[in-house]
PDB file of C-alpha atoms in Angstrom:
ATOM      1  CA  GLU A 101     107.020 150.697  74.926  1.00 57.00           C
ATOM      2  CA  MET A 102     109.171 148.504  77.473  1.00 64.00           C
ATOM      3  CA  SER A 103     108.207 151.261  80.255  1.00 72.00           C
ATOM      4  CA  GLY A 104     104.523 150.909  79.402  1.00 75.00           C
ATOM      5  CA  LEU A 105     104.682 147.193  79.717  1.00 81.00           C
ATOM      6  CA  LEU A 106     106.663 147.552  83.148  1.00 81.00           C
ATOM      7  CA  ASP A 107     103.903 149.868  84.515  1.00 80.00           C
ATOM      8  CA  GLU A 108     101.360 147.456  83.179  1.00 79.00           C
ATOM      9  CA  TYR A 109     102.917 144.594  85.079  1.00 74.00           C
ATOM     10  CA  ARG A 110     103.425 146.399  88.190  1.00 79.00           C
ATOM     11  CA  ARG A 111      99.849 147.468  88.307  1.00 77.00           C
ATOM     12  CA  ILE A 112      98.618 143.937  87.802  1.00 71.00           C
ATOM     13  CA  GLU A 113     101.082 142.817  90.850  1.00 72.00           C
ATOM     14  CA  LYS A 114      99.812 145.455  93.099  1.00 71.00           C
ATOM     15  CA  ALA A 115      96.044 144.375  92.061  1.00 66.00           C
ATOM     16  CA  LEU A 116      96.883 140.892  92.813  1.00 64.00           C
ATOM     17  CA  LYS A 117      98.700 141.560  96.235  1.00 66.00           C
ATOM     18  CA  THR A 118      95.755 143.673  97.337  1.00 64.00           C
ATOM     19  CA  ALA A 119      93.128 141.694  96.176  1.00 68.00           C
ATOM     20  CA  LYS A 120      90.891 139.834  98.807  1.00 79.00           C
ATOM     21  CA  LYS A 121      92.605 136.453  99.417  1.00 88.00           C
ATOM     22  CA  THR A 122      90.413 133.280 100.329  1.00 93.00           C
ATOM     23  CA  ARG A 123      91.850 130.583 102.517  1.00 96.00           C
ATOM     24  CA  VAL A 124      91.270 127.311 100.230  1.00 97.00           C
ATOM     25  CA  SER A 125      92.088 123.652 100.577  1.00 98.00           C
ATOM     26  CA  PHE A 126      92.780 121.872  97.687  1.00 98.00           C
ATOM     27  CA  LEU A 127      92.336 118.073  97.379  1.00 98.00           C
ATOM     28  CA  ASN A 128      94.229 116.595  94.139  1.00 98.00           C
ATOM     29  CA  VAL A 129      93.224 112.653  93.186  1.00 98.00           C
ATOM     30  CA  ASP A 130      95.007 110.902  90.485  1.00 97.00           C
ATOM     31  CA  ILE A 131      94.236 107.195  89.511  1.00 96.00           C
ATOM     32  CA  VAL A 132      97.327 104.956  89.865  1.00 95.00           C
ATOM     33  CA  GLY A 133      98.054 103.278  86.587  1.00 93.00           C
ATOM     34  CA  SER A 134      95.304 104.176  84.629  1.00 92.00           C
ATOM     35  CA  THR A 135      96.899 103.447  81.269  1.00 92.00           C
ATOM     36  CA  LYS A 136      97.893  99.889  82.268  1.00 94.00           C
ATOM     37  CA  MET A 137      94.386  99.131  83.655  1.00 94.00           C
ATOM     38  CA  LYS A 138      92.909 100.118  80.067  1.00 94.00           C
ATOM     39  CA  GLU A 139      95.360  97.533  78.348  1.00 94.00           C
ATOM     40  CA  GLY A 140      93.374  94.459  76.843  1.00 94.00           C
ATOM     41  CA  GLU A 141      90.147  96.035  77.937  1.00 95.00           C
ATOM     42  CA  ASN A 142      86.978  96.424  75.782  1.00 94.00           C
ATOM     43  CA  ARG A 143      86.257 100.124  74.995  1.00 95.00           C
ATOM     44  CA  THR A 144      82.869  99.801  76.481  1.00 96.00           C
ATOM     45  CA  VAL A 145      83.905  98.153  79.634  1.00 96.00           C
ATOM     46  CA  ILE A 146      86.520 101.008  80.220  1.00 96.00           C
ATOM     47  CA  ALA A 147      84.063 103.688  79.216  1.00 95.00           C
ATOM     48  CA  ALA A 148      81.277 102.337  81.904  1.00 96.00           C
ATOM     49  CA  SER A 149      83.990 101.750  84.460  1.00 96.00           C
ATOM     50  CA  PHE A 150      85.354 105.313  84.630  1.00 96.00           C
ATOM     51  CA  GLN A 151      82.080 106.826  84.152  1.00 96.00           C
ATOM     52  CA  ALA A 152      80.925 104.984  87.194  1.00 97.00           C
ATOM     53  CA  TYR A 153      84.276 106.034  89.150  1.00 97.00           C
ATOM     54  CA  GLU A 154      83.488 109.603  88.339  1.00 96.00           C
ATOM     55  CA  ASP A 155      80.084 109.496  89.504  1.00 97.00           C
ATOM     56  CA  LEU A 156      81.456 108.081  92.785  1.00 97.00           C
ATOM     57  CA  LEU A 157      83.753 110.940  93.403  1.00 98.00           C
ATOM     58  CA  ARG A 158      81.272 113.590  92.212  1.00 97.00           C
ATOM     59  CA  GLY A 159      78.647 112.158  94.602  1.00 98.00           C
ATOM     60  CA  ILE A 160      81.464 112.225  97.499  1.00 98.00           C
ATOM     61  CA  PHE A 161      82.608 115.719  96.649  1.00 98.00           C
ATOM     62  CA  ALA A 162      78.998 117.029  96.853  1.00 97.00           C
ATOM     63  CA  ARG A 163      78.412 115.346 100.112  1.00 97.00           C
ATOM     64  CA  HIS A 164      81.363 117.314 101.343  1.00 97.00           C
ATOM     65  CA  GLN A 165      80.446 120.645  99.950  1.00 97.00           C
ATOM     66  CA  SER A 166      83.396 121.104  97.483  1.00 97.00           C
ATOM     67  CA  TRP A 167      83.469 124.841  96.015  1.00 96.00           C
ATOM     68  CA  LYS A 168      85.298 124.098  92.367  1.00 97.00           C
ATOM     69  CA  GLN A 169      86.324 121.188  90.385  1.00 96.00           C
ATOM     70  CA  ASN A 170      88.837 120.433  87.524  1.00 96.00           C
ATOM     71  CA  TRP A 171      88.744 117.332  85.944  1.00 95.00           C
ATOM     72  CA  THR A 172      91.378 115.816  83.566  1.00 89.00           C
ATOM     73  CA  PRO A 173      91.209 112.418  81.935  1.00 82.00           C
ATOM     74  CA  ASP A 174      92.879 110.519  85.115  1.00 82.00           C
ATOM     75  CA  GLY A 175      92.637 112.923  88.014  1.00 93.00           C
ATOM     76  CA  VAL A 176      90.864 115.873  89.497  1.00 97.00           C
ATOM     77  CA  LEU A 177      91.472 118.999  91.634  1.00 98.00           C
ATOM     78  CA  ILE A 178      88.892 119.896  94.035  1.00 98.00           C
ATOM     79  CA  ALA A 179      88.763 123.167  96.115  1.00 98.00           C
ATOM     80  CA  PHE A 180      87.202 123.227  99.500  1.00 98.00           C
ATOM     81  CA  LEU A 181      86.620 126.263 101.811  1.00 97.00           C
ATOM     82  CA  ASP A 182      88.146 124.047 104.815  1.00 97.00           C
ATOM     83  CA  SER A 183      90.348 121.624 105.464  1.00 98.00           C
ATOM     84  CA  PRO A 184      88.408 118.970 107.314  1.00 98.00           C
ATOM     85  CA  SER A 185      86.101 118.723 104.343  1.00 98.00           C
ATOM     86  CA  ALA A 186      88.863 118.221 101.855  1.00 98.00           C
ATOM     87  CA  VAL A 187      90.452 115.143 104.050  1.00 98.00           C
ATOM     88  CA  ALA A 188      87.128 113.843 104.738  1.00 98.00           C
ATOM     89  CA  ALA A 189      86.397 113.499 101.034  1.00 98.00           C
ATOM     90  CA  ALA A 190      89.715 111.972 100.143  1.00 98.00           C
ATOM     91  CA  GLN A 191      89.380 109.217 102.829  1.00 97.00           C
ATOM     92  CA  GLN A 192      85.767 108.312 101.840  1.00 97.00           C
ATOM     93  CA  VAL A 193      86.937 108.355  98.290  1.00 98.00           C
ATOM     94  CA  ILE A 194      89.651 105.568  99.409  1.00 97.00           C
ATOM     95  CA  GLY A 195      87.256 103.853 101.898  1.00 96.00           C
ATOM     96  CA  ASP A 196      84.562 103.442  99.243  1.00 97.00           C
ATOM     97  CA  LEU A 197      86.849 102.224  96.285  1.00 97.00           C
ATOM     98  CA  LYS A 198      87.043  98.679  98.241  1.00 95.00           C
ATOM     99  CA  VAL A 199      83.193  98.300  97.571  1.00 96.00           C
ATOM    100  CA  PHE A 200      83.308 100.157  94.052  1.00 97.00           C
ATOM    101  CA  ASN A 201      85.966  97.724  92.672  1.00 97.00           C
ATOM    102  CA  ARG A 202      84.091  94.600  93.857  1.00 96.00           C
ATOM    103  CA  ASP A 203      80.581  95.698  92.615  1.00 96.00           C
ATOM    104  CA  GLU A 204      80.841  98.468  89.720  1.00 96.00           C
ATOM    105  CA  ASN A 205      84.282  98.260  88.201  1.00 96.00           C
ATOM    106  CA  ARG A 206      84.265  95.943  85.417  1.00 96.00           C
ATOM    107  CA  MET A 207      87.781  95.947  84.620  1.00 96.00           C
ATOM    108  CA  LYS A 208      90.357  93.416  85.750  1.00 96.00           C
ATOM    109  CA  MET A 209      92.655  95.731  87.447  1.00 96.00           C
ATOM    110  CA  PRO A 210      91.083  97.753  90.337  1.00 97.00           C
ATOM    111  CA  PHE A 211      90.817 101.781  90.896  1.00 97.00           C
ATOM    112  CA  ARG A 212      93.813 102.699  93.136  1.00 96.00           C
ATOM    113  CA  VAL A 213      94.326 106.432  93.944  1.00 97.00           C
ATOM    114  CA  ARG A 214      96.960 108.791  95.457  1.00 97.00           C
ATOM    115  CA  CYS A 215      95.469 111.990  97.377  1.00 98.00           C
ATOM    116  CA  GLY A 216      97.462 115.055  98.034  1.00 98.00           C
ATOM    117  CA  VAL A 217      95.981 118.022 100.284  1.00 98.00           C
ATOM    118  CA  HIS A 218      97.376 121.459 100.684  1.00 98.00           C
ATOM    119  CA  VAL A 219      95.611 124.571 102.144  1.00 98.00           C
ATOM    120  CA  GLY A 220      96.690 128.381 101.507  1.00 97.00           C
ATOM    121  CA  GLU A 221      95.526 131.898 100.943  1.00 95.00           C
ATOM    122  CA  LEU A 222      95.095 132.842  97.283  1.00 93.00           C
ATOM    123  CA  PRO A 223      93.156 135.373  95.019  1.00 89.00           C
ATOM    124  CA  ILE A 224      90.206 133.411  94.132  1.00 89.00           C
ATOM    125  CA  PHE A 225      86.871 134.401  93.541  1.00 87.00           C
ATOM    126  CA  ASP A 226      83.388 132.474  92.938  1.00 89.00           C
ATOM    127  CA  ASP A 227      83.609 132.990  89.382  1.00 90.00           C
ATOM    128  CA  THR A 228      87.357 131.850  88.922  1.00 91.00           C
ATOM    129  CA  LYS A 229      87.502 128.702  86.792  1.00 92.00           C
ATOM    130  CA  LEU A 230      90.029 126.262  88.440  1.00 93.00           C
ATOM    131  CA  GLU A 231      91.266 124.863  84.814  1.00 92.00           C
ATOM    132  CA  SER A 232      92.574 128.391  84.016  1.00 89.00           C
ATOM    133  CA  PHE A 233      93.945 129.294  87.608  1.00 92.00           C
ATOM    134  CA  SER A 234      97.433 128.966  88.503  1.00 92.00           C
ATOM    135  CA  ASP A 235      99.054 129.283  92.044  1.00 94.00           C
ATOM    136  CA  PRO A 236     101.954 127.849  94.016  1.00 96.00           C
ATOM    137  CA  VAL A 237      99.212 126.382  96.603  1.00 97.00           C
ATOM    138  CA  ILE A 238      97.875 124.284  93.919  1.00 96.00           C
ATOM    139  CA  ASP A 239     101.576 123.365  92.732  1.00 97.00           C
ATOM    140  CA  VAL A 240     102.088 122.155  96.367  1.00 98.00           C
ATOM    141  CA  THR A 241      98.987 120.044  96.340  1.00 98.00           C
ATOM    142  CA  MET A 242      99.877 118.122  93.138  1.00 96.00           C
ATOM    143  CA  HIS A 243     103.292 117.503  94.249  1.00 97.00           C
ATOM    144  CA  LEU A 244     101.793 116.116  97.493  1.00 98.00           C
ATOM    145  CA  GLN A 245      99.504 113.608  95.464  1.00 97.00           C
ATOM    146  CA  LYS A 246     102.590 112.330  93.320  1.00 96.00           C
ATOM    147  CA  TYR A 247     104.548 111.544  96.633  1.00 96.00           C
ATOM    148  CA  ALA A 248     101.366 109.853  98.350  1.00 96.00           C
ATOM    149  CA  ALA A 249     101.100 105.881  98.672  1.00 93.00           C
ATOM    150  CA  HIS A 250      98.598 103.947  96.437  1.00 94.00           C
ATOM    151  CA  ASN A 251      95.128 104.570  98.359  1.00 95.00           C
ATOM    152  CA  GLY A 252      96.827 106.835 100.621  1.00 96.00           C
ATOM    153  CA  VAL A 253      96.480 110.571 101.439  1.00 97.00           C
ATOM    154  CA  LEU A 254      99.537 112.933 101.962  1.00 97.00           C
ATOM    155  CA  VAL A 255      98.960 116.200 103.725  1.00 98.00           C
ATOM    156  CA  SER A 256     101.013 119.126 104.696  1.00 98.00           C
ATOM    157  CA  ALA A 257     101.566 120.219 107.996  1.00 97.00           C
ATOM    158  CA  ASP A 258      99.272 123.088 107.230  1.00 97.00           C
ATOM    159  CA  VAL A 259      96.473 121.129 106.914  1.00 98.00           C
ATOM    160  CA  LEU A 260      96.947 118.666 109.679  1.00 97.00           C
ATOM    161  CA  ALA A 261      96.865 121.647 111.998  1.00 96.00           C
ATOM    162  CA  GLU A 262      93.472 122.481 111.018  1.00 97.00           C
ATOM    163  CA  LEU A 263      92.109 118.885 111.220  1.00 95.00           C
ATOM    164  CA  HIS A 264      89.298 117.937 114.248  1.00 92.00           C
ATOM    165  CA  SER A 265      90.911 114.702 114.536  1.00 89.00           C
ATOM    166  CA  ARG A 266      94.662 113.511 113.377  1.00 90.00           C
ATOM    167  CA  GLU A 267      93.870 109.850 113.835  1.00 90.00           C
ATOM    168  CA  GLY A 268      95.633 107.421 111.710  1.00 91.00           C
ATOM    169  CA  PHE A 269      97.970 110.178 110.207  1.00 94.00           C
ATOM    170  CA  HIS A 270     101.812 109.174 110.510  1.00 94.00           C
ATOM    171  CA  PRO A 271     104.812 111.751 109.567  1.00 94.00           C
ATOM    172  CA  GLY A 272     105.405 111.328 105.641  1.00 93.00           C
ATOM    173  CA  SER A 273     108.804 110.308 104.680  1.00 90.00           C
ATOM    174  CA  ARG A 274     109.858 113.546 103.127  1.00 92.00           C
ATOM    175  CA  ALA A 275     109.187 117.249 102.913  1.00 95.00           C
ATOM    176  CA  VAL A 276     107.389 118.276  99.966  1.00 97.00           C
ATOM    177  CA  ASP A 277     108.502 121.826  98.474  1.00 96.00           C
ATOM    178  CA  GLY A 278     109.762 122.687 102.001  1.00 95.00           C
ATOM    179  CA  PHE A 279     106.305 121.557 103.905  1.00 96.00           C
ATOM    180  CA  ALA A 280     106.393 118.616 106.527  1.00 96.00           C
ATOM    181  CA  THR A 281     104.229 115.926 105.294  1.00 97.00           C
ATOM    182  CA  TYR A 282     101.789 113.490 107.149  1.00 96.00           C
ATOM    183  CA  GLN A 283     100.328 110.354 105.462  1.00 96.00           C
ATOM    184  CA  TRP A 284      97.033 108.589 106.047  1.00 96.00           C
ATOM    185  CA  SER A 285      95.968 104.841 105.054  1.00 92.00           C
ATOM    186  CA  PRO A 286      92.561 103.020 105.738  1.00 88.00           C
ATOM    187  CA  ASP A 287      94.519 100.566 107.924  1.00 77.00           C
ATOM    188  CA  GLY A 288      96.245 103.313 110.070  1.00 68.00           C
ATOM    189  CA  ALA A 289      99.743 101.645 109.363  1.00 59.00           C
ATOM    190  CA  PRO A 290     102.694 103.672 107.825  1.00 56.00           C
ATOM    191  CA  PRO A 291     102.008 102.966 103.965  1.00 50.00           C
ATOM    192  CA  ILE A 292     104.896 102.087 101.552  1.00 47.00           C
ATOM    193  CA  THR A 293     105.566 104.479  99.209  1.00 51.00           C
ATOM    194  CA  ASP A 294     106.866 104.235  95.700  1.00 48.00           C
ATOM    195  CA  PRO A 295     110.410 105.270  94.811  1.00 41.00           C
ATOM    196  CA  THR A 296     110.808 109.259  94.285  1.00 42.00           C
ATOM    197  CA  PRO A 297     109.618 110.144  90.819  1.00 42.00           C
ATOM    198  CA  THR A 298     112.357 111.472  88.407  1.00 36.00           C
ATOM    199  CA  PRO A 299     111.887 114.894  86.839  1.00 38.00           C
ATOM    200  CA  THR A 300     110.807 113.211  83.713  1.00 34.00           C
ATOM    201  CA  ASP A 301     108.144 111.451  85.607  1.00 37.00           C
ATOM    202  CA  ARG A 302     106.324 114.564  86.787  1.00 37.00           C
ATOM    203  CA  LYS A 303     103.467 116.136  84.708  1.00 38.00           C
ATOM    204  CA  SER A 304     103.234 119.639  84.515  1.00 36.00           C
ATOM    205  CA  THR A 305     101.829 121.365  87.474  1.00 35.00           C
ATOM    206  CA  ARG A 306      99.413 123.511  85.433  1.00 36.00           C
ATOM    207  CA  LEU A 307      96.331 121.770  84.473  1.00 38.00           C
ATOM    208  CA  ASN A 308      95.579 121.933  80.915  1.00 35.00           C
ATOM    209  CA  SER A 309      92.172 123.410  80.268  1.00 33.00           C
ATOM    210  CA  SER A 310      91.632 121.123  76.825  1.00 32.00           C
ATOM    211  CA  HIS A 311      91.634 117.966  79.075  1.00 32.00           C
ATOM    212  CA  VAL A 312      88.642 119.197  81.338  1.00 33.00           C
ATOM    213  CA  ALA A 313      85.729 116.847  80.949  1.00 30.00           C
TER     214      ALA A 313
END
C-alpha cells in the first residue's frame, strides 16, 4: 500500500513539474489595524465603510486588468499577468485612499493599507481558484506585505526588474525570504516601517477559503 502511495506521489510531482507554467505577479493588500478601526463604531457605519472600500479596490483592479482575486475579511490577494499592472494597482489604491477617507469612509479612523508584490512562474490555469491554491510565490507575496510600511508598497527585486519606471522606489530595510526588496510610498521618501513581526504575529500564509467573500 505504501508503495502505491509513493508511486501516486511521484506521478503527481512529475505532472506538476511538467505542467505549463504561467508567469504571474501577485499583489497582496491588507488593511492596517482593521480591528481597532471598528472599536466603538456603529455596525451600519462599519459595513457601509468596508463595502465602499471593497468597491473602490474592485474598480481599481478591474481597470488594471486583474486575472484572479481572493478576498478575506481584511485583505485581498490579486493575480496579474504582468508586474507593472500589479504595482500600478497598488499605487492607485494608496493614492485613492486619501480622497476615499475624506469623502466615503464614515468611521473615525482612516483606512491604511500595506501592499506586497512578488512575481514567479507557477502551474496556475484559467480555472484555478486562488482560495484553494498554494505556492511559494504567494507565500513570499504575503510576507512582503507584512513588512511593508503603512500606505507603502514593498516589492521583490524580481518585480522591480520588470517595471517600466522605478521612480519613487528605495531599497527596503531587509531581504524577505531571500529576496532583495524595494519600497515605494506616495511622497517618495523612504517610509518608516514597523518593528519586525514576531512569529506569533504572523498569519498563516495559506488563505482560508471559508473567509472568501
